[in-house]
């Protein structure tokens, strides 16, 4: 059997316990608030009792440590090069909320040492009790980003009212549709719900023309443009903490409720989902 066949056999093994959902948050272009929403989505889940790991997978432009106002001394590159363990770089942001800091350069892609990766997978087993891994990907449809999108369970595409952002969001959906049949759209920085629906409608209409009805697009929610969100970014705080009762926080909670309902239904229909170790095995298979 080839490597892919062996990997599929491994992931279907009863030894791999299913207890983790992998959610990718992505965008067609930068500057749309993707990382800010990833951090706040993770925070809300953690505040509601879920164990969450936020994985900074924006290779080359990792910045979640800045958003979360934490100091990073070591990152994923140090783990992959054998300088430390995964546990050494895991940052406890608050109860139930952990960060795996990424690498702000591209050197991480050069490390594919089999022994070191096996060691990394052994470390990853300690995360198997995690409920959610939120993967903050790079913007655009580059090869590295596509790898993360392909191996995650669900994908949320962030866009703004800017025409170029909408166009790039459609391009991202078109690329993802080769692997995923359901994709979530979340307009950010909108005036109101009507503008969010207009953006979603434009993307969906174009997808129906070019991709047909095989792709299932769903507007997961939307986030209004709000000064308190901008202030939280400048202050390096999370708006879901500093302004939990404002429209953006409430809208984000509503979006998460929709996602949780859909995931609950999916779990009932799927007995072959994977844990954290299997996720990273899939990642290694794609990079090698």
CSV table of C-alpha atoms in Angstrom, one decimal:
chain,number,residue,atom,x,y,z
A,1,UNK,CA,0.0,0.0,0.0
A,2,UNK,CA,1.1,3.6,-0.6
A,3,UNK,CA,1.5,6.1,2.2
A,4,UNK,CA,-1.9,7.5,1.8
A,5,UNK,CA,-3.5,4.1,2.1
A,6,UNK,CA,-1.6,3.3,5.3
A,7,UNK,CA,-2.6,6.7,6.7
A,8,UNK,CA,-6.3,6.1,6.0
A,9,UNK,CA,-6.0,2.7,7.7
A,10,UNK,CA,-4.4,4.3,10.7
A,11,UNK,CA,-7.1,7.0,11.0
A,12,UNK,CA,-9.9,4.4,10.9
A,13,UNK,CA,-8.3,2.4,13.7
A,14,UNK,CA,-10.5,2.2,16.9
A,15,UNK,CA,-7.4,3.2,18.9
A,16,UNK,CA,-7.8,6.8,17.6
A,17,UNK,CA,-10.3,8.4,19.8
A,18,UNK,CA,-12.7,11.0,18.3
A,19,UNK,CA,-13.0,14.0,20.5
A,20,UNK,CA,-11.7,17.0,18.6
A,21,UNK,CA,-13.2,19.2,15.9
A,22,UNK,CA,-10.7,21.0,13.6
A,23,UNK,CA,-12.1,24.4,12.4
A,24,UNK,CA,-10.1,26.4,9.8
A,25,UNK,CA,-10.6,30.2,9.7
A,26,UNK,CA,-9.4,31.6,6.4
A,27,UNK,CA,-9.8,34.5,4.0
A,28,UNK,CA,-9.1,35.4,0.4
A,29,UNK,CA,-7.0,38.4,1.3
A,30,UNK,CA,-5.3,39.9,4.4
A,31,UNK,CA,-6.6,42.7,6.5
A,32,UNK,CA,-10.2,41.3,6.9
A,33,UNK,CA,-10.0,40.5,10.7
A,34,UNK,CA,-9.4,36.8,10.3
A,35,UNK,CA,-7.0,36.4,13.2
A,36,UNK,CA,-9.0,38.6,15.5
A,37,UNK,CA,-12.1,36.5,14.9
A,38,UNK,CA,-10.1,33.3,15.3
A,39,UNK,CA,-8.9,34.5,18.7
A,40,UNK,CA,-12.4,35.6,19.8
A,41,UNK,CA,-14.1,32.4,18.6
A,42,UNK,CA,-11.6,30.4,20.6
A,43,UNK,CA,-12.1,32.7,23.7
A,44,UNK,CA,-15.9,32.3,23.6
A,45,UNK,CA,-15.7,28.5,23.3
A,46,UNK,CA,-13.2,28.4,26.2
A,47,UNK,CA,-15.5,30.6,28.4
A,48,UNK,CA,-18.3,28.1,27.8
A,49,UNK,CA,-16.3,25.1,29.1
A,50,UNK,CA,-14.7,23.7,25.9
A,51,UNK,CA,-11.0,23.0,25.8
A,52,UNK,CA,-9.6,24.9,22.9
A,53,UNK,CA,-6.3,25.1,21.1
A,54,UNK,CA,-5.7,28.0,18.8
A,55,UNK,CA,-3.1,27.0,16.2
A,56,UNK,CA,-1.4,29.9,14.4
A,57,UNK,CA,-1.0,28.3,10.9
A,58,UNK,CA,-0.3,31.6,9.1
A,59,UNK,CA,3.1,30.5,8.0
A,60,UNK,CA,5.3,33.5,7.3
A,61,UNK,CA,3.0,36.0,9.0
A,62,UNK,CA,2.1,34.5,12.4
A,63,UNK,CA,0.7,37.2,14.7
A,64,UNK,CA,-1.7,35.7,17.2
A,65,UNK,CA,0.8,36.2,20.0
A,66,UNK,CA,0.5,40.0,19.3
A,67,UNK,CA,-3.3,39.8,19.2
A,68,UNK,CA,-3.4,37.8,22.5
A,69,UNK,CA,-0.7,40.0,24.1
A,70,UNK,CA,1.6,37.2,25.1
A,71,UNK,CA,5.3,36.8,24.8
A,72,UNK,CA,6.6,33.9,22.6
A,73,UNK,CA,10.1,32.6,23.2
A,74,UNK,CA,9.8,29.4,21.2
A,75,UNK,CA,7.4,28.4,18.4
A,76,UNK,CA,6.5,25.5,16.1
A,77,UNK,CA,9.8,25.8,14.2
A,78,UNK,CA,11.7,25.0,17.4
A,79,UNK,CA,9.6,21.9,17.9
A,80,UNK,CA,10.0,20.6,14.4
A,81,UNK,CA,13.8,21.2,14.6
A,82,UNK,CA,14.0,19.2,17.8
A,83,UNK,CA,15.0,22.1,20.1
A,84,UNK,CA,12.0,21.6,22.4
A,85,UNK,CA,8.7,19.7,22.8
A,86,UNK,CA,5.2,20.8,21.9
A,87,UNK,CA,4.4,21.2,25.6
A,88,UNK,CA,7.3,23.7,25.8
A,89,UNK,CA,5.6,26.1,23.3
A,90,UNK,CA,2.0,25.6,24.3
A,91,UNK,CA,0.8,28.9,25.9
A,92,UNK,CA,-2.0,28.8,28.4
A,93,UNK,CA,-3.9,32.1,27.6
A,94,UNK,CA,-6.6,31.5,30.2
A,95,UNK,CA,-8.6,28.5,31.5
A,96,UNK,CA,-9.4,26.0,28.7
A,97,UNK,CA,-7.6,28.3,26.1
A,98,UNK,CA,-4.2,27.5,24.7
A,99,UNK,CA,-2.1,28.9,21.8
A,100,UNK,CA,0.3,27.0,19.5
A,101,UNK,CA,2.4,29.9,18.2
A,102,UNK,CA,3.4,29.8,14.6
A,103,UNK,CA,6.6,30.8,12.8
A,104,UNK,CA,6.8,34.2,11.2
A,105,UNK,CA,9.2,32.8,8.5
A,106,UNK,CA,9.0,30.0,6.0
A,107,UNK,CA,11.8,27.8,7.5
A,108,UNK,CA,9.3,25.5,9.1
A,109,UNK,CA,8.5,24.0,5.7
A,110,UNK,CA,12.0,22.7,5.4
A,111,UNK,CA,11.8,20.4,8.4
A,112,UNK,CA,10.5,16.9,7.6
A,113,UNK,CA,12.7,14.7,9.7
A,114,UNK,CA,10.8,11.5,10.3
A,115,UNK,CA,12.2,10.9,13.8
A,116,UNK,CA,11.5,14.4,15.0
A,117,UNK,CA,8.0,14.3,13.6
A,118,UNK,CA,7.2,11.0,15.3
A,119,UNK,CA,8.4,12.6,18.5
A,120,UNK,CA,6.1,15.6,17.8
A,121,UNK,CA,3.1,13.2,17.3
A,122,UNK,CA,3.8,11.6,20.7
A,123,UNK,CA,3.7,15.1,22.2
A,124,UNK,CA,0.5,15.9,20.4
A,125,UNK,CA,-1.2,12.9,22.0
A,126,UNK,CA,-1.4,15.0,25.2
A,127,UNK,CA,-3.9,17.3,23.3
A,128,UNK,CA,-6.3,14.5,22.6
A,129,UNK,CA,-8.7,15.7,25.2
A,130,UNK,CA,-9.1,19.0,23.3
A,131,UNK,CA,-12.6,19.8,22.1
A,132,UNK,CA,-11.7,22.2,19.4
A,133,UNK,CA,-8.5,23.1,17.4
A,134,UNK,CA,-9.1,26.5,15.7
A,135,UNK,CA,-6.6,26.8,12.8
A,136,UNK,CA,-5.9,30.4,11.8
A,137,UNK,CA,-4.6,29.9,8.3
A,138,UNK,CA,-2.8,32.3,6.0
A,139,UNK,CA,-4.8,34.5,3.6
A,140,UNK,CA,-5.2,33.5,0.0
A,141,UNK,CA,-5.1,30.2,-1.8
A,142,UNK,CA,-1.4,29.3,-1.6
A,143,UNK,CA,-0.3,25.6,-1.3
A,144,UNK,CA,0.4,25.8,2.4
A,145,UNK,CA,-3.0,27.3,3.2
A,146,UNK,CA,-4.8,24.7,1.0
A,147,UNK,CA,-3.2,21.9,3.0
A,148,UNK,CA,-4.6,23.2,6.3
A,149,UNK,CA,-8.0,23.8,4.7
A,150,UNK,CA,-8.2,20.3,3.2
A,151,UNK,CA,-7.5,18.5,6.5
A,152,UNK,CA,-9.7,20.5,8.7
A,153,UNK,CA,-13.3,19.3,9.4
A,154,UNK,CA,-14.9,22.7,8.6
A,155,UNK,CA,-13.9,25.9,7.0
A,156,UNK,CA,-15.0,29.5,7.8
A,157,UNK,CA,-14.2,32.1,5.1
A,158,UNK,CA,-14.0,35.7,6.4
A,159,UNK,CA,-14.7,38.6,4.0
A,160,UNK,CA,-15.5,42.3,4.2
A,161,UNK,CA,-17.7,44.6,2.1
A,162,UNK,CA,-14.7,45.6,0.1
A,163,UNK,CA,-15.2,44.4,-3.5
A,164,UNK,CA,-11.8,42.9,-3.8
A,165,UNK,CA,-12.3,41.0,-0.5
A,166,UNK,CA,-15.6,39.6,-1.9
A,167,UNK,CA,-13.9,38.5,-5.1
A,168,UNK,CA,-11.0,36.9,-3.3
A,169,UNK,CA,-13.5,35.1,-0.9
A,170,UNK,CA,-15.2,33.6,-4.0
A,171,UNK,CA,-11.8,32.5,-5.3
A,172,UNK,CA,-11.1,30.8,-2.0
A,173,UNK,CA,-14.5,29.1,-1.9
A,174,UNK,CA,-13.9,27.8,-5.5
A,175,UNK,CA,-10.6,26.3,-4.5
A,176,UNK,CA,-11.9,24.8,-1.3
A,177,UNK,CA,-15.0,23.3,-3.1
A,178,UNK,CA,-12.7,20.7,-4.6
A,179,UNK,CA,-12.4,19.1,-1.2
A,180,UNK,CA,-15.3,20.4,0.9
A,181,UNK,CA,-19.0,20.4,0.1
A,182,UNK,CA,-20.0,22.7,2.9
A,183,UNK,CA,-18.3,26.0,3.5
A,184,UNK,CA,-19.2,28.7,5.9
A,185,UNK,CA,-19.1,32.4,5.0
A,186,UNK,CA,-18.8,35.1,7.7
A,187,UNK,CA,-18.9,38.8,6.5
A,188,UNK,CA,-16.9,41.1,8.9
A,189,UNK,CA,-17.0,44.9,9.4
A,190,UNK,CA,-20.5,45.2,7.9
A,191,UNK,CA,-23.0,48.0,8.5
A,192,UNK,CA,-25.8,45.6,9.4
A,193,UNK,CA,-27.4,42.3,8.7
A,194,UNK,CA,-28.7,43.4,5.4
A,195,UNK,CA,-25.2,44.2,4.1
A,196,UNK,CA,-24.0,40.9,5.3
A,197,UNK,CA,-26.8,39.1,3.5
A,198,UNK,CA,-26.0,41.1,0.3
A,199,UNK,CA,-22.4,40.0,0.5
A,200,UNK,CA,-23.3,36.4,1.1
A,201,UNK,CA,-25.9,36.5,-1.7
A,202,UNK,CA,-23.3,37.8,-4.2
A,203,UNK,CA,-20.9,35.0,-3.4
A,204,UNK,CA,-23.5,32.3,-3.4
A,205,UNK,CA,-25.0,33.6,-6.8
A,206,UNK,CA,-21.6,33.4,-8.4
A,207,UNK,CA,-20.9,30.0,-7.0
A,208,UNK,CA,-24.2,28.6,-8.3
A,209,UNK,CA,-23.3,29.9,-11.8
A,210,UNK,CA,-19.8,28.4,-11.8
A,211,UNK,CA,-19.9,25.5,-9.4
A,212,UNK,CA,-23.5,24.4,-9.6
A,213,UNK,CA,-25.5,23.2,-6.6
A,214,UNK,CA,-23.0,20.6,-5.4
A,215,UNK,CA,-21.4,23.2,-3.1
A,216,UNK,CA,-23.3,24.1,0.1
A,217,UNK,CA,-22.7,27.6,1.2
A,218,UNK,CA,-24.0,28.8,4.6
A,219,UNK,CA,-23.7,32.2,6.2
A,220,UNK,CA,-22.6,31.3,9.6
A,221,UNK,CA,-23.0,34.8,10.9
A,222,UNK,CA,-21.7,38.3,10.5
A,223,UNK,CA,-19.8,40.9,12.6
A,224,UNK,CA,-20.8,44.6,12.5
A,225,UNK,CA,-18.2,47.3,12.2
A,226,UNK,CA,-17.8,48.6,15.8
A,227,UNK,CA,-15.4,51.0,17.4
A,228,UNK,CA,-15.0,48.7,20.5
A,229,UNK,CA,-13.6,46.0,18.2
A,230,UNK,CA,-11.1,48.4,16.8
A,231,UNK,CA,-10.2,49.6,20.3
A,232,UNK,CA,-9.7,46.0,21.5
A,233,UNK,CA,-7.3,45.4,18.6
A,234,UNK,CA,-5.2,48.5,19.5
A,235,UNK,CA,-5.3,47.6,23.2
A,236,UNK,CA,-4.3,43.9,22.4
A,237,UNK,CA,-7.4,42.6,24.2
A,238,UNK,CA,-10.3,40.4,23.1
A,239,UNK,CA,-13.6,42.2,22.4
A,240,UNK,CA,-15.5,39.1,23.7
A,241,UNK,CA,-13.9,39.9,27.1
A,242,UNK,CA,-13.9,43.7,27.2
A,243,UNK,CA,-17.3,44.1,25.5
A,244,UNK,CA,-19.2,40.8,25.9
A,245,UNK,CA,-22.7,42.3,25.6
A,246,UNK,CA,-22.1,44.4,22.4
A,247,UNK,CA,-23.4,43.4,19.0
A,248,UNK,CA,-20.1,41.9,17.7
A,249,UNK,CA,-19.8,39.6,20.7
A,250,UNK,CA,-23.5,38.6,20.6
A,251,UNK,CA,-23.3,38.0,16.8
A,252,UNK,CA,-20.2,35.8,17.3
A,253,UNK,CA,-21.9,33.8,20.0
A,254,UNK,CA,-24.9,33.2,17.7
A,255,UNK,CA,-22.5,32.1,14.9
A,256,UNK,CA,-20.9,29.6,17.2
A,257,UNK,CA,-24.2,28.2,18.3
A,258,UNK,CA,-25.1,27.5,14.6
A,259,UNK,CA,-21.7,25.8,14.2
A,260,UNK,CA,-22.1,23.7,17.3
A,261,UNK,CA,-25.6,22.5,16.2
A,262,UNK,CA,-24.2,21.5,12.8
A,263,UNK,CA,-21.2,19.8,14.3
A,264,UNK,CA,-23.4,17.9,16.7
A,265,UNK,CA,-25.4,16.5,13.8
A,266,UNK,CA,-22.3,15.6,11.9
A,267,UNK,CA,-20.9,13.7,14.9
A,268,UNK,CA,-24.0,11.5,14.9
A,269,UNK,CA,-23.4,10.6,11.2
A,270,UNK,CA,-19.7,10.1,11.3
A,271,UNK,CA,-17.9,7.5,13.4
A,272,UNK,CA,-14.5,7.8,11.6
A,273,UNK,CA,-13.4,11.3,12.8
A,274,UNK,CA,-9.9,11.7,14.2
A,275,UNK,CA,-8.1,13.1,17.1
A,276,UNK,CA,-5.2,15.5,17.3
A,277,UNK,CA,-2.5,13.0,16.5
A,278,UNK,CA,-4.3,11.8,13.4
A,279,UNK,CA,-4.7,15.5,12.3
A,280,UNK,CA,-0.9,16.1,12.4
A,281,UNK,CA,-0.3,12.8,10.7
A,282,UNK,CA,-2.5,14.0,7.8
A,283,UNK,CA,-0.6,17.3,7.9
A,284,UNK,CA,2.7,15.5,7.6
A,285,UNK,CA,1.4,13.4,4.7
A,286,UNK,CA,0.5,16.5,2.7
A,287,UNK,CA,3.8,18.3,3.3
A,288,UNK,CA,6.0,15.3,2.5
